[in-house]
Coordinates of C-alpha atoms and ligand atoms in Angstrom, one line a residue:
X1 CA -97.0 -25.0 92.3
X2 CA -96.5 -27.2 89.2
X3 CA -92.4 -26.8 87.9
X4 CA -91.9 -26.5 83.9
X5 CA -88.8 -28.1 83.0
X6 CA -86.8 -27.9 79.9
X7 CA -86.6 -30.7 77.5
X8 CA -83.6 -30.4 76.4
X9 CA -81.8 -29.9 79.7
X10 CA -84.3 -30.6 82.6
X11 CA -83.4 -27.5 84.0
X12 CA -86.4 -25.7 86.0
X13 CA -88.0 -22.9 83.2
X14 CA -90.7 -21.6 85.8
X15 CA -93.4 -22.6 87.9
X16 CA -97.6 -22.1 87.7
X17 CA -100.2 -22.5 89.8
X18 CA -102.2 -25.7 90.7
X19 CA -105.6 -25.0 91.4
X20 CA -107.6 -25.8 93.7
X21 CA -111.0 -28.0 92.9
X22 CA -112.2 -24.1 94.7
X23 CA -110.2 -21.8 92.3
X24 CA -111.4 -24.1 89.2
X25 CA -114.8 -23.3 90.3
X26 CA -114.2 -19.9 90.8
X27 CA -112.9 -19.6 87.2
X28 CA -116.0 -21.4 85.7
X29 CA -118.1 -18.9 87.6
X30 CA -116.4 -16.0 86.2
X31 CA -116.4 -17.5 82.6
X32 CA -120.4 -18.1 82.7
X33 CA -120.6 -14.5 85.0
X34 CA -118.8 -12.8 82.3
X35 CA -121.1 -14.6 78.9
X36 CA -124.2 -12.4 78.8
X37 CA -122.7 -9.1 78.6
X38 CA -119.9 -10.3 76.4
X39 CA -122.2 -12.2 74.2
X40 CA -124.1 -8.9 73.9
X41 CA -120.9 -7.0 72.9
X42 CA -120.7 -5.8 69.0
X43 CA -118.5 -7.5 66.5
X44 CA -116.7 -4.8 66.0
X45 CA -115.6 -4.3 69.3
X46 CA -114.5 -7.7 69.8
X47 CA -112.6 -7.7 66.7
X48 CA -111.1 -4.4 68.3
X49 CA -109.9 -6.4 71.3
X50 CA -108.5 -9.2 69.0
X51 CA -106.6 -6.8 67.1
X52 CA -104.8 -5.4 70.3
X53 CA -104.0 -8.8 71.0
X54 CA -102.4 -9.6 67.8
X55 CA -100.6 -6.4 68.2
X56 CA -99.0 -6.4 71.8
X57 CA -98.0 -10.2 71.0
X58 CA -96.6 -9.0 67.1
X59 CA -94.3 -6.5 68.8
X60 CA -92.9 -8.9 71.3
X61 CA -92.5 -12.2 69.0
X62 CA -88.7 -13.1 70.1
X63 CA -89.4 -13.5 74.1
X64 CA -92.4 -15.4 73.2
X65 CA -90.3 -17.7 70.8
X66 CA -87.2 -18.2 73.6
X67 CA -90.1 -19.1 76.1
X68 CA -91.3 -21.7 74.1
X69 CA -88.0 -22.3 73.2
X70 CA -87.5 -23.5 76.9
X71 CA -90.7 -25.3 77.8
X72 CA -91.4 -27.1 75.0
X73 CA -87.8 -27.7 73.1
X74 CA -88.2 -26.6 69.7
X75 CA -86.2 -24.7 68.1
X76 CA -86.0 -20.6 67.2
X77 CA -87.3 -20.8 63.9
X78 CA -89.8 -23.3 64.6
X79 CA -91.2 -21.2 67.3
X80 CA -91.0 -18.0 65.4
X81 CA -93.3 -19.9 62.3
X82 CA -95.6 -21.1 64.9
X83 CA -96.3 -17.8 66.8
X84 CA -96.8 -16.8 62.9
X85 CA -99.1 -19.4 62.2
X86 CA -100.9 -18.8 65.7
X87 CA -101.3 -14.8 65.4
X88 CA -102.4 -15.8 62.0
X89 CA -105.6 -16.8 63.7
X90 CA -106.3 -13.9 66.1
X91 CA -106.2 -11.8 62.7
X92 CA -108.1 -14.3 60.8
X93 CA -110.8 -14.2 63.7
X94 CA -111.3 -10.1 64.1
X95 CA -112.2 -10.2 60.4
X96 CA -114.4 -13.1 60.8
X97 CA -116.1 -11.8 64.1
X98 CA -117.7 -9.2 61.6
X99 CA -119.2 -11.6 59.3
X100 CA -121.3 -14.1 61.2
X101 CA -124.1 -13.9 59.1
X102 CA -127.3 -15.7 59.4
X103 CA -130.3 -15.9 56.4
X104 CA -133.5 -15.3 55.8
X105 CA -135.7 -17.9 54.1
X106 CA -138.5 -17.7 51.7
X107 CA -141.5 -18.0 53.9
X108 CA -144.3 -21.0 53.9
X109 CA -147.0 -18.1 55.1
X110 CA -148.5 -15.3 53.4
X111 CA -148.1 -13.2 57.1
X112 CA -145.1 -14.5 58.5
X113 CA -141.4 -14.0 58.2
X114 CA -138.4 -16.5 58.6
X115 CA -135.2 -15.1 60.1
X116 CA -132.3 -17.5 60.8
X117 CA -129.5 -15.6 63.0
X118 CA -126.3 -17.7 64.5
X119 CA -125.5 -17.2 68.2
X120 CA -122.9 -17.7 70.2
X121 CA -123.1 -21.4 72.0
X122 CA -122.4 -19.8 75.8
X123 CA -119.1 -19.9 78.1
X124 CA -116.6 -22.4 76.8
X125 CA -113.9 -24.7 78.2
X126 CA -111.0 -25.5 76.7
X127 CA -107.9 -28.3 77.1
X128 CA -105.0 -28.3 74.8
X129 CA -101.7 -30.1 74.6
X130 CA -98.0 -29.2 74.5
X131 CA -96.6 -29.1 70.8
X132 CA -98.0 -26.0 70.1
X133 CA -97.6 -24.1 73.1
X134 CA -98.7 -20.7 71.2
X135 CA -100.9 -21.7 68.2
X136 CA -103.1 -24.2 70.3
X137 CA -104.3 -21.3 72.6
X138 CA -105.1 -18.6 70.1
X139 CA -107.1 -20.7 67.8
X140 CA -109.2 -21.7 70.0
X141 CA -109.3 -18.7 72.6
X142 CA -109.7 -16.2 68.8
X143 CA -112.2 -17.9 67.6
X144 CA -114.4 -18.7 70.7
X145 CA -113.9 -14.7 71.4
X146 CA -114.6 -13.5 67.8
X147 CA -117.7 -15.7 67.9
X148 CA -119.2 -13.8 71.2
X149 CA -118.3 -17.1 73.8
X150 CA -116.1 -16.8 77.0
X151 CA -113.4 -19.3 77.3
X152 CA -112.1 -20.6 80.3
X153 CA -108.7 -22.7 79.1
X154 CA -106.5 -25.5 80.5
X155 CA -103.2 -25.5 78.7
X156 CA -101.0 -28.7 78.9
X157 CA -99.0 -28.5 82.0
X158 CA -95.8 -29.3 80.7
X159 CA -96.5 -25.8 78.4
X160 CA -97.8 -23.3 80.3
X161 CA -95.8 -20.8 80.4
X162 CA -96.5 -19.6 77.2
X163 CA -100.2 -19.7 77.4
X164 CA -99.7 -17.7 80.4
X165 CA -97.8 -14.9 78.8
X166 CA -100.6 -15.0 75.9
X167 CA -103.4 -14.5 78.8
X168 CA -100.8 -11.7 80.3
X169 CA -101.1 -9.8 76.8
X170 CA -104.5 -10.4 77.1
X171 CA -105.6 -8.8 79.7
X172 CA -102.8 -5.7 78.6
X173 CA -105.0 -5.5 75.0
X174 CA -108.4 -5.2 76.9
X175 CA -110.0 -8.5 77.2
X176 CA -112.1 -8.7 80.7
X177 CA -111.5 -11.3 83.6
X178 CA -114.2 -13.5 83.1
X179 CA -114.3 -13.7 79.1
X180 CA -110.3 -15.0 79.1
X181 CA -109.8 -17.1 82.0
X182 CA -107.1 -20.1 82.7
X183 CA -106.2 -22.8 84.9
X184 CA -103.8 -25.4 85.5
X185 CA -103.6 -28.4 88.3
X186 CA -104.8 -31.8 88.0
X187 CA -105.9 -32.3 84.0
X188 CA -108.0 -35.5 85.9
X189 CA -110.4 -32.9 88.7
X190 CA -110.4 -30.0 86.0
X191 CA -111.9 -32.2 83.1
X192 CA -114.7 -33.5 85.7
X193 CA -115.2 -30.0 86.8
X194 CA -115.9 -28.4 83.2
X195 CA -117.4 -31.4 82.0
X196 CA -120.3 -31.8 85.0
X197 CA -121.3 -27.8 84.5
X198 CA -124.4 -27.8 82.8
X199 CA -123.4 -24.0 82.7
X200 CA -120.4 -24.8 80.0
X201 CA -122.3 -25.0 76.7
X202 CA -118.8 -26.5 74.5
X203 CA -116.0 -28.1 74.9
X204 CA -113.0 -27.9 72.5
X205 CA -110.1 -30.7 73.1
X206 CA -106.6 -30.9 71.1
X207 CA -105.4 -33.5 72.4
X208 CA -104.8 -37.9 72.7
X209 CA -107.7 -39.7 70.9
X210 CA -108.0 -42.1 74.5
X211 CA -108.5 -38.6 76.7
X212 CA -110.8 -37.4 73.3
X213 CA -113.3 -40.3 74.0
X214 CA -113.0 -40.4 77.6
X215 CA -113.9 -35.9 77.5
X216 CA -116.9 -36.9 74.9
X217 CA -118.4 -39.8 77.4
X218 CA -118.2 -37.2 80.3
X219 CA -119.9 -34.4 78.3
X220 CA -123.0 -36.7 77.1
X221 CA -124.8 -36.0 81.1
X222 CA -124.7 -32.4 79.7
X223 CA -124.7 -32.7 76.2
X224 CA -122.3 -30.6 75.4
X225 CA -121.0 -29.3 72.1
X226 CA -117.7 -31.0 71.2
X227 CA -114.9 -29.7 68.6
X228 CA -112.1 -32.3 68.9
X229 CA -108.7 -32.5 67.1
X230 CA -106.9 -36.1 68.2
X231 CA -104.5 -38.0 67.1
X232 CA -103.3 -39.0 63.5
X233 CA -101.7 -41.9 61.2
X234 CA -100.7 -39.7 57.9
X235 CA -99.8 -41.8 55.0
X236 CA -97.3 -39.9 52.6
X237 CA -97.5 -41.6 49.2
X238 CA -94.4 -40.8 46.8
X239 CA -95.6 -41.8 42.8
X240 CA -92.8 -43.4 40.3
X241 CA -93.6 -39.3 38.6
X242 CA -93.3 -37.3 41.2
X243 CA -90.3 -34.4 41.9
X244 CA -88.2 -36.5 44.5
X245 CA -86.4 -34.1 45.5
X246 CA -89.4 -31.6 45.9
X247 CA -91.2 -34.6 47.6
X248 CA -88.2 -35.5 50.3
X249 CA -87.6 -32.2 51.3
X250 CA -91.2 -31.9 52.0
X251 CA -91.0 -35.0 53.7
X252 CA -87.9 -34.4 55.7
X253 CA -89.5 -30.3 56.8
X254 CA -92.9 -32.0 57.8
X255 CA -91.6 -34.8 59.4
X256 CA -88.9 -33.4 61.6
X257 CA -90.6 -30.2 62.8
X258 CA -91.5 -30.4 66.9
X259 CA -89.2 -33.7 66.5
X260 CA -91.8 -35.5 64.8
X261 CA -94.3 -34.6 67.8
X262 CA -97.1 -33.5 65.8
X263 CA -100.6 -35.0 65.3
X264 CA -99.9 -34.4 61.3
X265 CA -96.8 -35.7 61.3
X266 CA -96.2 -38.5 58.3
X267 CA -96.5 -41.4 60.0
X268 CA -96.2 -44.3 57.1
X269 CA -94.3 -43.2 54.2
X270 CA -95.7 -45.2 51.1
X271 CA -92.9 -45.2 48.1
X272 CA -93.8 -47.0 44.6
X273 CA -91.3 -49.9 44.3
X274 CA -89.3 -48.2 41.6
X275 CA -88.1 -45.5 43.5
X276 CA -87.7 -46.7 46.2
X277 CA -84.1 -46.4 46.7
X278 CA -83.5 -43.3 44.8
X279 CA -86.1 -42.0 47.7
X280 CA -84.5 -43.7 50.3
X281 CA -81.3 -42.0 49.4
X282 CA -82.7 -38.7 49.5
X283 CA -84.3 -38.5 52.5
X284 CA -81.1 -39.7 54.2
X285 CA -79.1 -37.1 52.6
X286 CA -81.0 -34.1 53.7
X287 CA -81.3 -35.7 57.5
X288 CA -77.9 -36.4 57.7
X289 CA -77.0 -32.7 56.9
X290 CA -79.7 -31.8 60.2
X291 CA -78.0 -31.5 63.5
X292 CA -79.8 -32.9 66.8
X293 CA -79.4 -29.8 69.7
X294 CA -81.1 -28.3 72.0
X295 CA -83.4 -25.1 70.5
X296 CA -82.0 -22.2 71.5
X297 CA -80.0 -21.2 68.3
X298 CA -80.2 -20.1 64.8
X299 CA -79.9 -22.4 62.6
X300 CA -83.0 -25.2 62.4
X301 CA -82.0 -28.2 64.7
X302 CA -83.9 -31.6 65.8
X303 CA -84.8 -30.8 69.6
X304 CA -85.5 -33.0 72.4
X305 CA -88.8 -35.5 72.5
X306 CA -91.2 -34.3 75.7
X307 CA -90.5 -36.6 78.7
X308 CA -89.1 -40.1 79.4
X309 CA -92.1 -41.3 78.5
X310 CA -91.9 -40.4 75.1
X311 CA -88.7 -41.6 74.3
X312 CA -89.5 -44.5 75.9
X313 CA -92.3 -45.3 73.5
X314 CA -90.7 -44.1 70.3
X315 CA -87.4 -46.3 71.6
X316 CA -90.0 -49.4 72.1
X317 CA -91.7 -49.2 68.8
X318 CA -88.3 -48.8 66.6
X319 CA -87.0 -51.7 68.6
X320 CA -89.9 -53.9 67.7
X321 CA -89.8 -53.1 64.4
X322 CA -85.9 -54.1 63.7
X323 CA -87.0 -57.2 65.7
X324 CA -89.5 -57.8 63.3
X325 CA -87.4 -57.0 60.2
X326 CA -87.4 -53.5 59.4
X327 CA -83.5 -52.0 58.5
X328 CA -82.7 -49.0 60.1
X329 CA -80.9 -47.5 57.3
X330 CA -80.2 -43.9 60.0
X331 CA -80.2 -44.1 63.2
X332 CA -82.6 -46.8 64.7
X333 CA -81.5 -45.7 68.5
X334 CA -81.6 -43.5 71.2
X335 CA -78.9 -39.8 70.1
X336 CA -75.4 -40.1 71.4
X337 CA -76.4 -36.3 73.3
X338 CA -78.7 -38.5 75.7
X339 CA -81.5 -37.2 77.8
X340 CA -84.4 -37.0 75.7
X341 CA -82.9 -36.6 72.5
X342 CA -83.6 -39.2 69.7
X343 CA -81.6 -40.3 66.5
X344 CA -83.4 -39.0 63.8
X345 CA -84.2 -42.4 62.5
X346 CA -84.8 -44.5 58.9
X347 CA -86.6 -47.6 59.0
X348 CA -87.2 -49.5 55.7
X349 CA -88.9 -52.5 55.0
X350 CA -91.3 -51.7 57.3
X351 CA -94.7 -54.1 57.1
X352 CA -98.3 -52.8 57.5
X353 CA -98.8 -55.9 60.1
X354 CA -95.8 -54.0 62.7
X355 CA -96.9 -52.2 65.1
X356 CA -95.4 -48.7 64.2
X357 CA -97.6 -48.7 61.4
X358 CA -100.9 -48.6 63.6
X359 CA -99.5 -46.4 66.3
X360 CA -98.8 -42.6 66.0
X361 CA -95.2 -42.7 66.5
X362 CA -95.0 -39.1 67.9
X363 CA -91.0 -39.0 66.8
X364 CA -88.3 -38.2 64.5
X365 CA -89.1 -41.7 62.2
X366 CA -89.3 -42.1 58.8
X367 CA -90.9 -45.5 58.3
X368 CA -90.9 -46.5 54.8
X369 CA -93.4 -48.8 52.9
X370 CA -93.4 -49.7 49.4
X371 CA -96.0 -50.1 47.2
X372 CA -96.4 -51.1 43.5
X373 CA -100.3 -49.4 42.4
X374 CA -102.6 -46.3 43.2
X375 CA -105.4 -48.5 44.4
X376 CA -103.2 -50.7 46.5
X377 CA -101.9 -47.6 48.3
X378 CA -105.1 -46.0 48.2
X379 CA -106.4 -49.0 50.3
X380 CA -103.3 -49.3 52.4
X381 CA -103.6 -45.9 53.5
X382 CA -107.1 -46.0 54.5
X383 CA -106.9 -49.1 56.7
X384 CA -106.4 -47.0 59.6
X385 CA -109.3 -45.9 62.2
X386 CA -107.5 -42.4 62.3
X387 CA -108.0 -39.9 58.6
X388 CA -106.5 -36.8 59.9
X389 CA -104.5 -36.0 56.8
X390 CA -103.0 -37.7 53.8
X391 CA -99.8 -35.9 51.7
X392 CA -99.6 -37.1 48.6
X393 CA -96.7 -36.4 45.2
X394 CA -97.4 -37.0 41.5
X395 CA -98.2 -35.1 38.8
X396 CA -100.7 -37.0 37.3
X397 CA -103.5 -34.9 37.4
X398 CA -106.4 -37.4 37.1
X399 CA -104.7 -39.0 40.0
X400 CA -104.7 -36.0 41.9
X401 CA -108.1 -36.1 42.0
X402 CA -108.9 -40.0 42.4
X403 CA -106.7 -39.5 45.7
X404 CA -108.3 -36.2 46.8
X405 CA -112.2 -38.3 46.6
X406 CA -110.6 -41.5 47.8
X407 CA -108.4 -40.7 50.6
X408 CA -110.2 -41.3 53.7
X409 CA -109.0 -38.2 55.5
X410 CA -110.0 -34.3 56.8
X411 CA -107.2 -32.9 54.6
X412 CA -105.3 -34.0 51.0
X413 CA -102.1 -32.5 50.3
X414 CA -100.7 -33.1 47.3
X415 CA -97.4 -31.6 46.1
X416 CA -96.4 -30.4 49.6
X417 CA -95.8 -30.8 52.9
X418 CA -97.7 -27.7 54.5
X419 CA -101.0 -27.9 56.0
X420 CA -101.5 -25.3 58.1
X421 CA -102.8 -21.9 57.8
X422 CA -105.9 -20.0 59.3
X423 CA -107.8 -19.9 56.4
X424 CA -108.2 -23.0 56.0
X425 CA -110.4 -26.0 57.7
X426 CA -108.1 -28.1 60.0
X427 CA -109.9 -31.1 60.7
X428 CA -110.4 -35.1 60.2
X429 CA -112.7 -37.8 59.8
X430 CA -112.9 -41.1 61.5
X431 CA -111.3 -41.4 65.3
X432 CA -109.5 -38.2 64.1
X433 CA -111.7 -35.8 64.7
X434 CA -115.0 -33.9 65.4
X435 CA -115.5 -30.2 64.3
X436 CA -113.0 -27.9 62.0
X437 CA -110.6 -24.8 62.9
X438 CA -109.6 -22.1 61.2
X439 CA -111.5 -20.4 58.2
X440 CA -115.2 -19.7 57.9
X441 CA -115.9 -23.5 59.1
X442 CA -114.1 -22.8 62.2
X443 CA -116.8 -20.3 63.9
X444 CA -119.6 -22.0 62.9
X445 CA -118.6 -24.8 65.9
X446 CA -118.8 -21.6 68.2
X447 CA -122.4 -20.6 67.4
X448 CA -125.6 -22.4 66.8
X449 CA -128.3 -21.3 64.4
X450 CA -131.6 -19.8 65.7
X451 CA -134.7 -19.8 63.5
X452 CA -137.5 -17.2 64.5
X453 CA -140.9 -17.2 63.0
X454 CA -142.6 -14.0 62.9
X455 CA -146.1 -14.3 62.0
X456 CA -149.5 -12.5 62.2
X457 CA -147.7 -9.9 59.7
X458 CA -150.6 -9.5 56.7
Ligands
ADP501 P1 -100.6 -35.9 75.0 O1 -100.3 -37.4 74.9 O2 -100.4 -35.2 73.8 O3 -100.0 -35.3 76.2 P2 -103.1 -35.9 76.3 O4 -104.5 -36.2 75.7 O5 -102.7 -36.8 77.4 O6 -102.1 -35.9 75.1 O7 -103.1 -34.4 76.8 C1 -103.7 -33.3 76.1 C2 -104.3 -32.4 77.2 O8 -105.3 -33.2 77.8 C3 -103.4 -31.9 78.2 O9 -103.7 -30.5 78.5 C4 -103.6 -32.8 79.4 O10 -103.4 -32.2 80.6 C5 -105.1 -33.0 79.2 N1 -105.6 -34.2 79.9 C6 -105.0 -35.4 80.1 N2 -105.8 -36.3 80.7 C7 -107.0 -35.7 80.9 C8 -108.3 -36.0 81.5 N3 -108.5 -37.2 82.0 N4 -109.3 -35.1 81.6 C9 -109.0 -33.8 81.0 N5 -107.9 -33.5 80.5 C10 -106.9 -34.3 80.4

């Protein structure tokens, strides 16, 4: 058995299984047992199935929450806005399932018709990490479903509990053995397993960009298709004209949530030179006022980082950066609680030649640049290999739309600090990413067009 601990108090949460290399096989041959006939299913009955999904899960949001609560550390409200967001994408997906459509195209014979139709890609395997213990699994188990594929998923093993009880409602809404299945053991021998099956037609990673490249070599003796969501370096630019206050409580909501263990995190926070300090001030003001605690409460609180070794590296990285001579203007250490629980932390004077400005921090750290012009910023923050996503305030609107052509990332945000939702394309550029989620673009990684001629009509 694999033991989930919690975060915040290394207490044991529960345990799961650890497959065997045997029961990993088993569940790849009831994923690609299980793809003809659901493949051959109609829309409308997989959007059915969704739906029951989404409401078994609706009705029972607060035990969900208080599980991730436990295994993962965030807080109440964090959880409850991610099972939102994540049911947000079993909905979006029954609607979608309906409206696959393919073409037809104006033909190049006088007796033959072109049809274009998009089918599903086969049985699909999944891997996905532990921030979003909910969200992760439905967007990619909704939209694999919606688009006719079976899924067979590994969820992190520090998180499983909560994918779990999602495969648990499951099976309770309708969805077969073979078109939902899970497993959990060794992430090293299930990887190999799924990525060697010529019988697995995708695979679809959220996860660290070194495991992203090491899953994409594996899957070239197969050539598999890959949608891949890895890691990210988001640059947050604050302009002399934009809403401070607007733009440091979006910084200070974006930055905190999951403790700053998000792939979209900011991760170099760009100020013009002239208010810089006003900023500065700010953003210390409104994460002062946050306490640090463990998530099982009201009120929002800063949880717990994952495991040692993650406070380990975020402890390493603001340590080198005060050596090199960045201020720590808030915390700059590990929290007085202990365990894994970090300061909420303010570096300034932070250099683009330091290592935290290269490295996804994966923490509760603000570091702050300055800058003094759009095109030096505009430069700075594309001198990264990552280009996840790039927040942006000012309400200059020609600027607005330099940034939006210029920025070298998947997603722009200007004016805000929310990205997500499912109607929209999730997805990078660069080392980021392969492939989007969510919206129309997200099923079209789950299907692959067909064109059929049909000639000898006249
Ligand atoms: P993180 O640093 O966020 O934990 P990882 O990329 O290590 O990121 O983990 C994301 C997911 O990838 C987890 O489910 C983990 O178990 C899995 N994983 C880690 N190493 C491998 C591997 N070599 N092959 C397949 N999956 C892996």
């Amino acid at each position: 058995m694999i033991d989930v601990l919690n975060p915040a108090d290394g207490t044991l949460v529960g345990q799961v299984e650890h497959h065997s290399e045997a029961q990993v096989r088993a569940a790849i041959d009831r994923t690609c047992a299980a793809f003809p006939a659901w493949s051959r299913t109609l829309a409308r009955e997989r959007s059915a199935l969704l739906r029951a999904w989404f409401d078994l899960v609706s009705a029972d949001k607060t035990a969900f929450a208080e599980l991730m609560c436990r295994e993962n550390g965030k807080c109440m409200s964090e959880a409850f806005g991610e099972i939102d967001y994540g049911l947000g994408f079993v909905e979006w997906y029954a609607e979608e399932a309906k409206r696959v459509y393919g073409d037809t195209i104006p033909t190049h014979a006088k007796d033959a018709a072109v049809i274009v139709t998009k089918e599903p890609v086969g049985p699909v395997a999944s891997i996905t990490p532990w921030n979003f213990p909910f969200m992760m699994i439905t967007r990619k188990v909704a939209t694999a479903l919606a688009a006719g594929c079976t899924i067979l998923l590994k969820p992190a093993e520090e998180t499983p509990l909560t994918a779990y009880k999602l495969l648990e409602y499951a099976r309770r809404a309708g969805i077969p053995e073979g078109v939902f299945e899970m497993v959990t053991g060794d992430p090293v021998q299930i990887g190999k397993l799924i990525t060697d099956d010529p019988r697995i037609r995708k695979i679809s990673f959220t996860g660290s960009t070194a495991v992203g490249k090491l899953l994409a070599a594996q899957c070239a003796g197969t050539l598999k298709k890959m949608t891949m969501e890895l890691g990210g370096n988001a640059p947050f630019i604050v302009f002399d004209d934009a809403d401070l206050d607007e733009a440091a409580k979006a910084l200070v909501s974006a930055k905190l949530r999951n403790s700053g263990q998000v792939c979209i995190s900011p991760n170099r926070v760009y100020v013009q030179a002239s208010i810089h300090d006003a900023f500065v001030q700010r953003v210390k003001a409104l994460v002062e006022a946050i306490p640090v605690d463990q998530g099982l409460q009201d009120r929002f609180v800063v949880g717990p980082l994952i495991n040692r070794a993650a406070i380990d590296k975020v402890g390493k990285l603001v340590d080198d950066s005060r050596e090199r001579g960045a201020k720590a203007v808030l915390g700059g250490h590990a929290h007085a609680k202990g365990g894994l629980f970090y300061a909420p932390t303010i570096l300034v004077d932070v250099a683009d030649d330091m290592p935290i400005a290269s490295t996804e921090i994966f923490g509760p750290v603000f570091p702050i640049y300055r800058f003094s012009t759009e095109a030096e910023v505009i430069a700075r923050s594309n001198d990264s290999e990552y280009g996840l996503v790039a927040y942006a305030f000012t309400r200059d609107l020609g600027r607005s739309f330099r940034l939006s052509r210029n920025i070298e990332a998947g997603m722009v945000i200007l004016n805000s600090g929310s990205v997500g939702t499912a109607s929209v394309p999730f997805g990078g550029v660069k080392q980021s990413d392969y492939g989007r989620e969510g919206s129309h673009h997200g099923i079209e990684e789950y299907v692959h067009v067909k064109y059929t001629l049909m000639a000898g009509l006249a």
